[in-house]
Short mmCIF file of C-alpha atoms in Angstrom, two decimals:
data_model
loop_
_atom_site.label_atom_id
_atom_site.label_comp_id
_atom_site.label_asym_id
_atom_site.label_seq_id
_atom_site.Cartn_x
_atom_site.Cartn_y
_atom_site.Cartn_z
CA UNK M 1 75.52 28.51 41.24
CA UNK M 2 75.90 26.10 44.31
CA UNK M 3 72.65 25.00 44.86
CA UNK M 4 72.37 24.57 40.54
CA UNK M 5 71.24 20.78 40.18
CA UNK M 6 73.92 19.19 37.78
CA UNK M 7 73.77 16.25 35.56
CA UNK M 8 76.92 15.20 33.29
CA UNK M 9 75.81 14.26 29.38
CA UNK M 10 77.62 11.19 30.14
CA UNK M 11 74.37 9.86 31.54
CA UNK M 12 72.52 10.96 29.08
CA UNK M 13 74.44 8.97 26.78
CA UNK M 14 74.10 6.48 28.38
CA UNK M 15 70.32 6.53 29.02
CA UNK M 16 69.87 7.76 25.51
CA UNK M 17 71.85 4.17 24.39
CA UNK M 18 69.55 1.89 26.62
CA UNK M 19 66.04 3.70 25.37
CA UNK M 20 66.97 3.02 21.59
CA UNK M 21 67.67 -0.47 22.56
CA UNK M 22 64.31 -0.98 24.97
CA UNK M 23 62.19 1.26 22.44
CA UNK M 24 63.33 -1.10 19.39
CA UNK M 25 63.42 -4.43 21.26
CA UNK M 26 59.74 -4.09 23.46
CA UNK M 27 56.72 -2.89 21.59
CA UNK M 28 55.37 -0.25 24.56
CA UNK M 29 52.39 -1.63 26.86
CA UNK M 30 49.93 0.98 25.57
CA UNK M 31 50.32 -0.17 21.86
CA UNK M 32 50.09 -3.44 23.17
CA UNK M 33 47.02 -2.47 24.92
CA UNK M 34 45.82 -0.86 21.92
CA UNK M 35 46.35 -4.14 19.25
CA UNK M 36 44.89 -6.42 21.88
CA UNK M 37 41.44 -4.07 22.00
CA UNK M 38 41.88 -3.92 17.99
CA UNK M 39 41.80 -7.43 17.52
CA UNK M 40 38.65 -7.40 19.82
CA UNK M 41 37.17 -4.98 17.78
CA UNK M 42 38.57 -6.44 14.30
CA UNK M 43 35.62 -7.89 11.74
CA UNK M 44 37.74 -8.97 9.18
CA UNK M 45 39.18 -12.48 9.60
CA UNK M 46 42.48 -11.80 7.70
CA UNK M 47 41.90 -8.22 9.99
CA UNK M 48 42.50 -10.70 13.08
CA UNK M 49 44.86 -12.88 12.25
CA UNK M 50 47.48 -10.29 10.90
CA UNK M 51 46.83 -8.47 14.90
CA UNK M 52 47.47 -11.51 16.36
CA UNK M 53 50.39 -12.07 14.35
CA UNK M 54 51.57 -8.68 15.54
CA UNK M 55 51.15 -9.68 18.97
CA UNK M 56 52.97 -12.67 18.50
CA UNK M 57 55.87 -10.77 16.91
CA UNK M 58 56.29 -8.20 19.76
CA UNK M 59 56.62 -11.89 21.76
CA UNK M 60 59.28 -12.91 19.75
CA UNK M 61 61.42 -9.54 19.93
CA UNK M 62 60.98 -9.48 23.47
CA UNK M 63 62.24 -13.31 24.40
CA UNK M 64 64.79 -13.20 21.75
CA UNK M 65 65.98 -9.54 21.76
CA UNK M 66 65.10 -9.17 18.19
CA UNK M 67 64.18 -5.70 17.08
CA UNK M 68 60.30 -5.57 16.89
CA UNK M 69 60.97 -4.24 12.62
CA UNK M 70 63.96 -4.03 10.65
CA UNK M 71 63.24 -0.39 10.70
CA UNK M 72 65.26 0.46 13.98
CA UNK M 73 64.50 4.20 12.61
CA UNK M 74 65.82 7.65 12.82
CA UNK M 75 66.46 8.02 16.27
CA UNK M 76 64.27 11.04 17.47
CA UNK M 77 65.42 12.46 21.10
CA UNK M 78 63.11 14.84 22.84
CA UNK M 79 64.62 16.74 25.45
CA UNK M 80 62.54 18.65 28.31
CA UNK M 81 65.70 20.23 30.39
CA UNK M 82 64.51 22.32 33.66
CA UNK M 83 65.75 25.90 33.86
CA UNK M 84 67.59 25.41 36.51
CA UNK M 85 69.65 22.28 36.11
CA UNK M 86 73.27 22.74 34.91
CA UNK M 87 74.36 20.51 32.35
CA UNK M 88 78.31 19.34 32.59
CA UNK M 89 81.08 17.07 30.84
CA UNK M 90 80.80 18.33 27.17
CA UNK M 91 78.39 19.16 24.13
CA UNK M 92 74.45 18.04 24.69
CA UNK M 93 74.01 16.74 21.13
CA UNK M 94 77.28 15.00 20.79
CA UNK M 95 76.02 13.50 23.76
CA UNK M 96 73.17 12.47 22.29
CA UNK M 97 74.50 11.28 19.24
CA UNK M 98 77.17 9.50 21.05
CA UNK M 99 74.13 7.26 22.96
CA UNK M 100 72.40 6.62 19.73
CA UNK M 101 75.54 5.50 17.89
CA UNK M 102 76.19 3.25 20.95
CA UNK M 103 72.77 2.10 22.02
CA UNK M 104 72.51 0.67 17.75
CA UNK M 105 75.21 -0.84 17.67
CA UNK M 106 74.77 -3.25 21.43
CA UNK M 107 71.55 -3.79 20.24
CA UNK M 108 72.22 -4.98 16.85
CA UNK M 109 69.64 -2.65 15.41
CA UNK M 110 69.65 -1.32 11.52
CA UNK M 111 71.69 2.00 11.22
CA UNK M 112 69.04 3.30 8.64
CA UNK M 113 70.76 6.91 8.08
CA UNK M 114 72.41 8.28 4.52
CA UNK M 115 73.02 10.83 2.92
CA UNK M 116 70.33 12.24 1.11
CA UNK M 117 71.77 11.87 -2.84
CA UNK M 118 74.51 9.90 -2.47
CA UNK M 119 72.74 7.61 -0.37
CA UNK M 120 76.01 6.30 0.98
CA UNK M 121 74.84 5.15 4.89
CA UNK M 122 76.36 7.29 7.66
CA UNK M 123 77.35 3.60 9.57
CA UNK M 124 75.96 4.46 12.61
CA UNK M 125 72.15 5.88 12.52
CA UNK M 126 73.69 9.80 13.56
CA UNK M 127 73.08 12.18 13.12
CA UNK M 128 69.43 12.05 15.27
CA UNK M 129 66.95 14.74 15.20
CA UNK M 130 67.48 16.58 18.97
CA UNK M 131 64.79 18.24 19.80
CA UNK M 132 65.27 20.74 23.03
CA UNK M 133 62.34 22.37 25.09
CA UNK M 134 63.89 24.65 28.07
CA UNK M 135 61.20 23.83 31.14
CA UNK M 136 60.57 24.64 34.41
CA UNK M 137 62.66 23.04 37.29
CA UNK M 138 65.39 20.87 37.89
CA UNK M 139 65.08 17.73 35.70
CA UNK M 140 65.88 16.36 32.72
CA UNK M 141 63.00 14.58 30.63
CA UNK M 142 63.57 12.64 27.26
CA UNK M 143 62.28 10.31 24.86
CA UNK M 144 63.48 8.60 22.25
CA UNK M 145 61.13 8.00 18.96
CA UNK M 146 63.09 5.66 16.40
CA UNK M 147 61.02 6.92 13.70
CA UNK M 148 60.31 4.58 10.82
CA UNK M 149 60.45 5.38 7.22
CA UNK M 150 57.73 4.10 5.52
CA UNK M 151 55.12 5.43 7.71
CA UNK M 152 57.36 9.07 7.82
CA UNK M 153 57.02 8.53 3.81
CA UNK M 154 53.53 9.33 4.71
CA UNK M 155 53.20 12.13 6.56
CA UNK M 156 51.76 15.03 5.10
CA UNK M 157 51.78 19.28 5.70
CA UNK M 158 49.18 21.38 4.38
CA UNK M 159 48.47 25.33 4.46
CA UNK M 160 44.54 24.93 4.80
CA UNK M 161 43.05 28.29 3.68
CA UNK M 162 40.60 29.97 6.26
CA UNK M 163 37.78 29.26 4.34
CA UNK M 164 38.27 25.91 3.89
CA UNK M 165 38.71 25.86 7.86
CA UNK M 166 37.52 22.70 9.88
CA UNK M 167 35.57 20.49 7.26
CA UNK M 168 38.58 21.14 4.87
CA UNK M 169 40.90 20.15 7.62
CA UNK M 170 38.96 17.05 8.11
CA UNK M 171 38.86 15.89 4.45
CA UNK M 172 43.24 16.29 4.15
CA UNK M 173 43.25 14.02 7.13
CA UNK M 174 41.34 11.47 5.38
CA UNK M 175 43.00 12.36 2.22
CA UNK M 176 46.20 11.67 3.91
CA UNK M 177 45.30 8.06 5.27
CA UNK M 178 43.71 7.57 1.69
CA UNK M 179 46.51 8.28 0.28
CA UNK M 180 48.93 6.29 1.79
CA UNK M 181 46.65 2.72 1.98
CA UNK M 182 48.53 -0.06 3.43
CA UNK M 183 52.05 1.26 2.63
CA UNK M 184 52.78 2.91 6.61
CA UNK M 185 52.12 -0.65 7.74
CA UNK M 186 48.47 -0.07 9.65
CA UNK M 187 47.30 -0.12 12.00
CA UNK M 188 48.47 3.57 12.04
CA UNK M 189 48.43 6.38 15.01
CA UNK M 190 47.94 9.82 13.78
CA UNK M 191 49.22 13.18 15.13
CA UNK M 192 47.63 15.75 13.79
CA UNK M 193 48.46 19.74 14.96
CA UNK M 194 46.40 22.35 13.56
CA UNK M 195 47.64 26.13 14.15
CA UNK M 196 51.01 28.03 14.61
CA UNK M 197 52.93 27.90 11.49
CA UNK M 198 54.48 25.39 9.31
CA UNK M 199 57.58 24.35 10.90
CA UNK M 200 55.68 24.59 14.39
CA UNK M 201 52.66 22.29 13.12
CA UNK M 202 55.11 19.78 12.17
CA UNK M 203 56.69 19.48 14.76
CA UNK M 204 54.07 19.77 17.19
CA UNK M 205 52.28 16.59 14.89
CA UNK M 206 55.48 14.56 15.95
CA UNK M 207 55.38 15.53 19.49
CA UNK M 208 51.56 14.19 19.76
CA UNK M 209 53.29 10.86 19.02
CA UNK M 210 54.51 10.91 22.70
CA UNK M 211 51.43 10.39 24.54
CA UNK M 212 50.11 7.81 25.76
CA UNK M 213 47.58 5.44 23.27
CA UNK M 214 43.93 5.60 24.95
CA UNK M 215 44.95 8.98 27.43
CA UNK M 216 42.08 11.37 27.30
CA UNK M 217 43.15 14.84 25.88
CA UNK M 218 42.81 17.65 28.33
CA UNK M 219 41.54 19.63 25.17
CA UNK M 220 37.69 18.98 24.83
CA UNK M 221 37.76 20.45 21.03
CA UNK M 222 40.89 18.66 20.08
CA UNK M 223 39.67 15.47 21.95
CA UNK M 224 36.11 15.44 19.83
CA UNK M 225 38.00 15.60 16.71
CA UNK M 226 40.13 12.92 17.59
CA UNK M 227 36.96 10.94 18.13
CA UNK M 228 35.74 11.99 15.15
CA UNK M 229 38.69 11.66 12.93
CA UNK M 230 39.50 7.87 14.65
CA UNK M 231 35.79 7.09 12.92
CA UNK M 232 36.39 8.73 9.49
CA UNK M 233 39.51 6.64 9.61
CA UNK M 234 38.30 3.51 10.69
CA UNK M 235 35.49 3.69 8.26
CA UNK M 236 37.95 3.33 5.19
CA UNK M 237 37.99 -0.31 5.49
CA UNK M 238 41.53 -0.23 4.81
CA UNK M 239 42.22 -2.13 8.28
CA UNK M 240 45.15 -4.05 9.55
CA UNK M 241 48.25 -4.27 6.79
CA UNK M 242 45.79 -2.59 4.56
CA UNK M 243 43.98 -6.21 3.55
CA UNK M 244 41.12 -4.92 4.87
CA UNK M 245 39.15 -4.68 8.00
CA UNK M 246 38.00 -2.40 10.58
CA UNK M 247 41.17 -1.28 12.67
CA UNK M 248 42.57 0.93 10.21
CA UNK M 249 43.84 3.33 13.28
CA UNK M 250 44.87 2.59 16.73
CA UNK M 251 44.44 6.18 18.02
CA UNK M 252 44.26 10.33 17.05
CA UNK M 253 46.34 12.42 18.71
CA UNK M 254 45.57 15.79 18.34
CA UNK M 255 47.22 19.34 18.93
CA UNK M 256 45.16 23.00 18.53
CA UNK M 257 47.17 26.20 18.37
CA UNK M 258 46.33 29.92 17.21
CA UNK M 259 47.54 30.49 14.32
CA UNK M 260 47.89 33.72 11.73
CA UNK M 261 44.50 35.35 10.84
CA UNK M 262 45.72 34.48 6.88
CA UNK M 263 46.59 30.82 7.86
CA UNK M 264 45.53 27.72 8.68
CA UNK M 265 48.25 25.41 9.23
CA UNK M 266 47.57 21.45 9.49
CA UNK M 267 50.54 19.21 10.17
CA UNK M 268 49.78 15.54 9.78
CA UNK M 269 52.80 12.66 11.38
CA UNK M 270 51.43 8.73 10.51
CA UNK M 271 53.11 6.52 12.65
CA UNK M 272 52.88 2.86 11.78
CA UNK M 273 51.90 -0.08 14.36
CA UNK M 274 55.48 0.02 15.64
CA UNK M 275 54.76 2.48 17.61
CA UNK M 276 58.09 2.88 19.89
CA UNK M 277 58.59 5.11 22.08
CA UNK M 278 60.43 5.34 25.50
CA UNK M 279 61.04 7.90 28.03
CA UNK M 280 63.63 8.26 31.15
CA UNK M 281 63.47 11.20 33.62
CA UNK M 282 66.56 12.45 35.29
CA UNK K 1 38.42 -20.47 2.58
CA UNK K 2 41.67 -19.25 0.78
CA UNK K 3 43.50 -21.60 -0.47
CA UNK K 4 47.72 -22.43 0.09
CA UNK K 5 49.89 -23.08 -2.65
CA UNK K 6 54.08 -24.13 -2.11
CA UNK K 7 56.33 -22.51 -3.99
CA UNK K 8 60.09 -23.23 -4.91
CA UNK K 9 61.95 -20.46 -6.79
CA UNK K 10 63.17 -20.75 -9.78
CA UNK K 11 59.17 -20.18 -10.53
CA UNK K 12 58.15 -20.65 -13.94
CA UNK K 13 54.60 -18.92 -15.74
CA UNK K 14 52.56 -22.15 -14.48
CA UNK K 15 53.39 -21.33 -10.71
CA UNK K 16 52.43 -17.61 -10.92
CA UNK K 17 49.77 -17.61 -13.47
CA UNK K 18 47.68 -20.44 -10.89
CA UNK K 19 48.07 -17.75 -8.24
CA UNK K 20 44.57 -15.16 -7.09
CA UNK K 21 44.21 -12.55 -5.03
CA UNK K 22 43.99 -13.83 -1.17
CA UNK K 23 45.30 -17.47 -1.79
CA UNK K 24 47.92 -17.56 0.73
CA UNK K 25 51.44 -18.88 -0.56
CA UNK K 26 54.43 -20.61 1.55
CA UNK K 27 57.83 -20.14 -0.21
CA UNK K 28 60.43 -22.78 0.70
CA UNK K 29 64.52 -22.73 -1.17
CA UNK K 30 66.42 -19.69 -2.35
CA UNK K 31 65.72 -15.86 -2.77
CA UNK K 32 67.30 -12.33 -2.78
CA UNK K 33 66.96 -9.54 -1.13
CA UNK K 34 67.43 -5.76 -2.51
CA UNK K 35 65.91 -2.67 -1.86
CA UNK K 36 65.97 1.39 -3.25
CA UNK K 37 69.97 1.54 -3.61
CA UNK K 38 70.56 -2.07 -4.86
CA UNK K 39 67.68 -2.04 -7.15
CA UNK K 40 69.26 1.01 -8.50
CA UNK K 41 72.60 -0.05 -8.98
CA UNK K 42 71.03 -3.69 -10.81
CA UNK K 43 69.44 -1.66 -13.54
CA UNK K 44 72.23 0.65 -14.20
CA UNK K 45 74.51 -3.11 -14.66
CA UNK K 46 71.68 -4.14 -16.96
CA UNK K 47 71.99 -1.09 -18.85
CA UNK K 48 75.45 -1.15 -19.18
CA UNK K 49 75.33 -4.92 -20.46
CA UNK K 50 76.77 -6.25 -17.11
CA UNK K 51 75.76 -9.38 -15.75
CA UNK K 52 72.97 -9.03 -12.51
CA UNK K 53 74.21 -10.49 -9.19
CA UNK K 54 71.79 -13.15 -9.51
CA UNK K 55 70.09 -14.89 -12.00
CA UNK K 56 66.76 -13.25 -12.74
CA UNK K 57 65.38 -16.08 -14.66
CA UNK K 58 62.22 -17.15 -12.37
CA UNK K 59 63.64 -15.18 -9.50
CA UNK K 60 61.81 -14.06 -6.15
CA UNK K 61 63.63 -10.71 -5.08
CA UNK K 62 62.14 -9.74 -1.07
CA UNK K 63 61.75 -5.90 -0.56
CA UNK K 64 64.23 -5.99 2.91
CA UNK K 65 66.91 -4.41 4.67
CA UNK K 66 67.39 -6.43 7.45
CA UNK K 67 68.62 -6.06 10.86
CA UNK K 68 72.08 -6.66 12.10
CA UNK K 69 72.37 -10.64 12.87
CA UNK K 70 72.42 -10.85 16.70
CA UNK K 71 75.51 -13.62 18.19
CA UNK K 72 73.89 -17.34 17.28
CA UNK K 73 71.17 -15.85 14.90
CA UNK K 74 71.51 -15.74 10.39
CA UNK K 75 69.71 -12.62 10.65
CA UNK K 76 67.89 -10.25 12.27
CA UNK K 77 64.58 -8.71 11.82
CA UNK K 78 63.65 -9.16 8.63
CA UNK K 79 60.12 -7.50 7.14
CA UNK K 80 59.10 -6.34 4.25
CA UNK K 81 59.74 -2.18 3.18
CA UNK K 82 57.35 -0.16 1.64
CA UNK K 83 57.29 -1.77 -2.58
CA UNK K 84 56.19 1.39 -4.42
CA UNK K 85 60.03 2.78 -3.84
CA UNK K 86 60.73 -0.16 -6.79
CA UNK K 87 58.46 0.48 -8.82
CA UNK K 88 60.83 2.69 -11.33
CA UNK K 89 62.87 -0.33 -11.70
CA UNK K 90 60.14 -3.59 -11.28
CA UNK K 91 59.34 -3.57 -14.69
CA UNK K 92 63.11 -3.97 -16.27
CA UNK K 93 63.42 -6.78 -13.91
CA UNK K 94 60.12 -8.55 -14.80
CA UNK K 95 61.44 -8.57 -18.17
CA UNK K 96 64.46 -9.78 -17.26
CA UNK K 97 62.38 -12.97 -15.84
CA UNK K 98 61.77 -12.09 -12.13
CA UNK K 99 58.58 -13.65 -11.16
CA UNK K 100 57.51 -12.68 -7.93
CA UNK K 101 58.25 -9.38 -5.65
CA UNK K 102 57.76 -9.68 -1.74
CA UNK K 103 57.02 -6.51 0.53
CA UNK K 104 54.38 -4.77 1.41
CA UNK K 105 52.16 -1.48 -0.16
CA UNK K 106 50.49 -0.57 -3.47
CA UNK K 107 52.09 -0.85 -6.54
CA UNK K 108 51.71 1.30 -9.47
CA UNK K 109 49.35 1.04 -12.39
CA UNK K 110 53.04 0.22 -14.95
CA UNK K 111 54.18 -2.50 -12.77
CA UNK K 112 50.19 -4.08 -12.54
CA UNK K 113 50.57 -3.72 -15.97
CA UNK K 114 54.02 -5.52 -16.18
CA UNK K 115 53.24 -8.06 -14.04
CA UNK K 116 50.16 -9.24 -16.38
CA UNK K 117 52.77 -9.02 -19.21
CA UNK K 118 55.24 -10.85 -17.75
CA UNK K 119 53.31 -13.55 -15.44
CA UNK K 120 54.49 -12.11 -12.26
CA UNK K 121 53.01 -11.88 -9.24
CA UNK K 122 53.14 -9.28 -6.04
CA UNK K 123 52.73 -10.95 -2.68
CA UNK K 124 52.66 -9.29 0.81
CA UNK K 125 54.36 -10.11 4.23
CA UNK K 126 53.41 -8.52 7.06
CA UNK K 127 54.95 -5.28 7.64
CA UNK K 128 56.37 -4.01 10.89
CA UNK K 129 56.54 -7.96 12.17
CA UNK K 130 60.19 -8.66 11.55
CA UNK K 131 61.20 -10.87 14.01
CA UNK K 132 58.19 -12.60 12.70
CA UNK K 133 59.10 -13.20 9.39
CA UNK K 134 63.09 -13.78 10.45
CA UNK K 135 62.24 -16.97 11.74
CA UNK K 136 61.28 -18.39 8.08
CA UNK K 137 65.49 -17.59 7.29
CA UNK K 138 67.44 -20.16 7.75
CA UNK K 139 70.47 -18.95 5.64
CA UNK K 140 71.57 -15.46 4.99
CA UNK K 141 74.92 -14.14 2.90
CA UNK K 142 76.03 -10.88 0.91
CA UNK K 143 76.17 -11.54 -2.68
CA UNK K 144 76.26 -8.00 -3.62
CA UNK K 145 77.06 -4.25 -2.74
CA UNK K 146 78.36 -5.35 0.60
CA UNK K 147 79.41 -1.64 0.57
CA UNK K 148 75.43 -0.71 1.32
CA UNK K 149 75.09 -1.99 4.76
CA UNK K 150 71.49 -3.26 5.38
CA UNK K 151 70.78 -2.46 1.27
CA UNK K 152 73.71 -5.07 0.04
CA UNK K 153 71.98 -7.86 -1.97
CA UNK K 154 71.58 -10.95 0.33
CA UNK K 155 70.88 -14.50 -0.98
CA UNK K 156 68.33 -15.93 1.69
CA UNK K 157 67.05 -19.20 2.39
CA UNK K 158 63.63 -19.36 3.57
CA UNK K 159 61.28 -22.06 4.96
CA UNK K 160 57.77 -21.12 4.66
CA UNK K 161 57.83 -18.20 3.96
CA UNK K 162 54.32 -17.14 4.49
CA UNK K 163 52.77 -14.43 2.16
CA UNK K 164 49.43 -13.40 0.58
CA UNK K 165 49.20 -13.13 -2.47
CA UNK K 166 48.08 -9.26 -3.32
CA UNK K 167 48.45 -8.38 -7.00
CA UNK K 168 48.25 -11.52 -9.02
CA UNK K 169 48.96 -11.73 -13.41
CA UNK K 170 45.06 -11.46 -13.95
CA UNK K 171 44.65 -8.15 -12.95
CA UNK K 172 43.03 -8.49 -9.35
CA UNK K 173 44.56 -6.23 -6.48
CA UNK K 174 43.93 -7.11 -2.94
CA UNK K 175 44.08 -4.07 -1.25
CA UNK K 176 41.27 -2.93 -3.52
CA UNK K 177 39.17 -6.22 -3.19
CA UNK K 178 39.68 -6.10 0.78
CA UNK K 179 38.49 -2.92 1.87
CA UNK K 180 35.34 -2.89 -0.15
CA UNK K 181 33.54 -4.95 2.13
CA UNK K 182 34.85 -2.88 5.21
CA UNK K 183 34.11 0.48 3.80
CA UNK K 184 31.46 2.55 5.38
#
């Protein structure tokens, strides 16, 4: 037990209350990467101006501390915790709660989280969605993902038959972005995880949403369809805020997993422009 | 080139009806927020024969649940929220004389329908850039439902507001007109 690495939830707390305020205030470098190549790319004139308007907004969050949307999001917390680090001072998730019910309030950022028939707004954006992975070593890796609404509104599941296999995966992706047009506030990121089973998919599809926009996927299947699904995307024309235009999406990610031999499960997370995300290890 | 038009609410059938697809329009004096649960709670008050927290006559109503106001700011981030959520309730509203509806998505074939009916139009901010479009608020209060948080009914005042103008009382829809020419 002596030589046990230990870390007290207070600081995680307290880191998990700074990343919702850095991840809602300052619109990550690789997004802004990513808008800054789409604008290059962009054909449409009303395509370019709303990109550099969304440039200029992630300037104006950042010098005035203004959230980069309204939509501070559900606060999703990823949590990678090595196998042999001891965790002290109290309950994890309260923990985590704790930092998200602290780090929205500092930061001034919309507590977006009711009840689901009453509506009535819990008043401080808990609970958030934990999500714990038990890893090798001695640290403690998480992110926070304030997952937006609109774009979540989006997101779609499907239980692809075998026989429909690839091409009919390929056509509920597109189906998907069809679907939803200009209401997830595009240019979108997809994650898209094919395999495992339906809760797994899912959340696999939300875990994509981590990486880095522009990384190369280790994958060489998974990273050809994500070249070949960022094409059938962009070649909607529904393009920046859905007005039209070639940047439709800002990047694929996608996830491959075995799966049943009766199944063929296809998870599929849109995340909209606001793509926040920020990570702390411990 | 599209062409700007300036709008003051109350807007009357003259301001709306001049109004296509892709003209760009800056909105300058007084509108109101509301969203799913206060756009809920203003129909069942119409139903009941209560009196709306606003005047509807010519009114703008914004699609927005804003951000907390940071110290030495009226408001926070401010964008537009996905507009088909409304839909269910758009077209009682129209009728009641609301004239234009800012946010951001498709609308529905009934409230197309309703805005050609009623000489309303649909026009789009940019989602997702809301400290953007906070900076055209100069005034922000709770008139309503302060009880909802972020969804209470807010009277704003804006100055140049600007929008597009995406589903207009002719018929034409935007978001079907712009991709065409991008589609491959």
């Amino acid at each position: 037990m002596s030589n046990l690495r230990t870390i007290d939830v207070a600081l995680i707390r307290d880191t998990v209350a700074d990343l919702c305020g850095q991840a809602d205030l300052l619109l990550p470098a690789d997004v802004r990467r990513a808008l800054e190549k789409g604008l290059a790319a962009e054909e449409s004139p009303v395509g370019k101006e709303i990109l550099t308007r969304l440039l200029e907004n992630a300037d104006i969050a950042a010098a005035e501390s203004m959230p980069i949307c309204q939509d501070c999001g559900l606060a999703v917390v990823f949590l990678d915790i090595g196998q042999d680090l001891h965790l002290i001072g109290g309950d994890l998730v309260a923990a985590v709660n704790e930092g998200v019910r602290r780090g929205y309030e500092k930061h001034y950022l919309r507590k977006s989280v009711c009840h689901p028939f009453t509506r009535a707004n819990t008043g401080d954006n808990t609970p958030a969605v934990v999500h714990v992975r038990i890893v090798p070593g001695d640290r403690l890796h998480l992110w926070v993902v304030p997952k937006g609404g609109g774009s979540e509104n989006m997101s779609k599941v499907f239980l692809v038959t075998p026989a429909q296999g690839l091409p009919g995966v390929k056509e509920r992706v597109l189906e998907t972005v069809e679907a939803a047009g200009p209401n997830p506030c595009p240019p979108i990121i997809l994650g898209v995880a094919i395999g495992s089973t339906f809760d797994d998919a899912c959340l696999r599809a939300k875990r994509t949403l981590l990486r880095e926009l522009g990384s190369v996927n280790p994958d060489p299947e998974a990273a050809a369809l994500e070249a070949e699904l960022l094409t059938m995307v962009n070649n909607t024309g529904i393009g920046p805020a859905g007005l039209g235009g070639r940047v439709t999406c800002l990047g694929v990610f996608v996830d491959i997993k075995p799966c049943h031999i009766a199944s063929l499960p296809l998870a599929v997370n849109v995340q909209c422009h606001a793509a926040r995300h920020k990570e702390a290890v411990l | 080139m599209s062409r700007t038009f300036r709008l003051t609410p109350p807007l009357g059938d003259a301001d709306t009806t001049a109004l296509r697809i892709g003209d760009r329009v800056l909105i300058s004096g007084t509108i109101y927020t509301g969203r799913d649960a206060a756009h809920k709670r203003i129909v069942e008050a119409l139903a009941n024969g209560q009196e709306p927290p606003f005047p509807l006559a010519g009114a703008v109503i914004y699609y927005v649940g804003p951000s907390p106001a940071p110290p030495g700011r009226v408001i926070g981030a401010a964008g537009p929220t996905t507009s088909y959520r409304m839909d269910a309730y758009a077209p009682t509203l129209m009728a009641q004389g609301l004239k234009a509806m800012i946010g951001k998505g498709k609308r529905g074939d009934e409230v197309k329908a309703a805005m050609a009916q009623h000489k309303a139009v649909y026009l789009g901010a940019i989602g997702g850039a809301g400290a953007l479009m906070a900076r055209a608020i100069v005034e922000a209060e709770v008139i309503a439902y302060p009880e909802l948080g972020p969804e209470a009914v807010r009277r704003l005042v804006v100055k140049d507001m600007p929008l597009v103008c995406v589903n207009d009382t002719h018929g034409g829809d935007l978001y079907l007109e712009g991709r065409r020419a991008y589609q491959r």
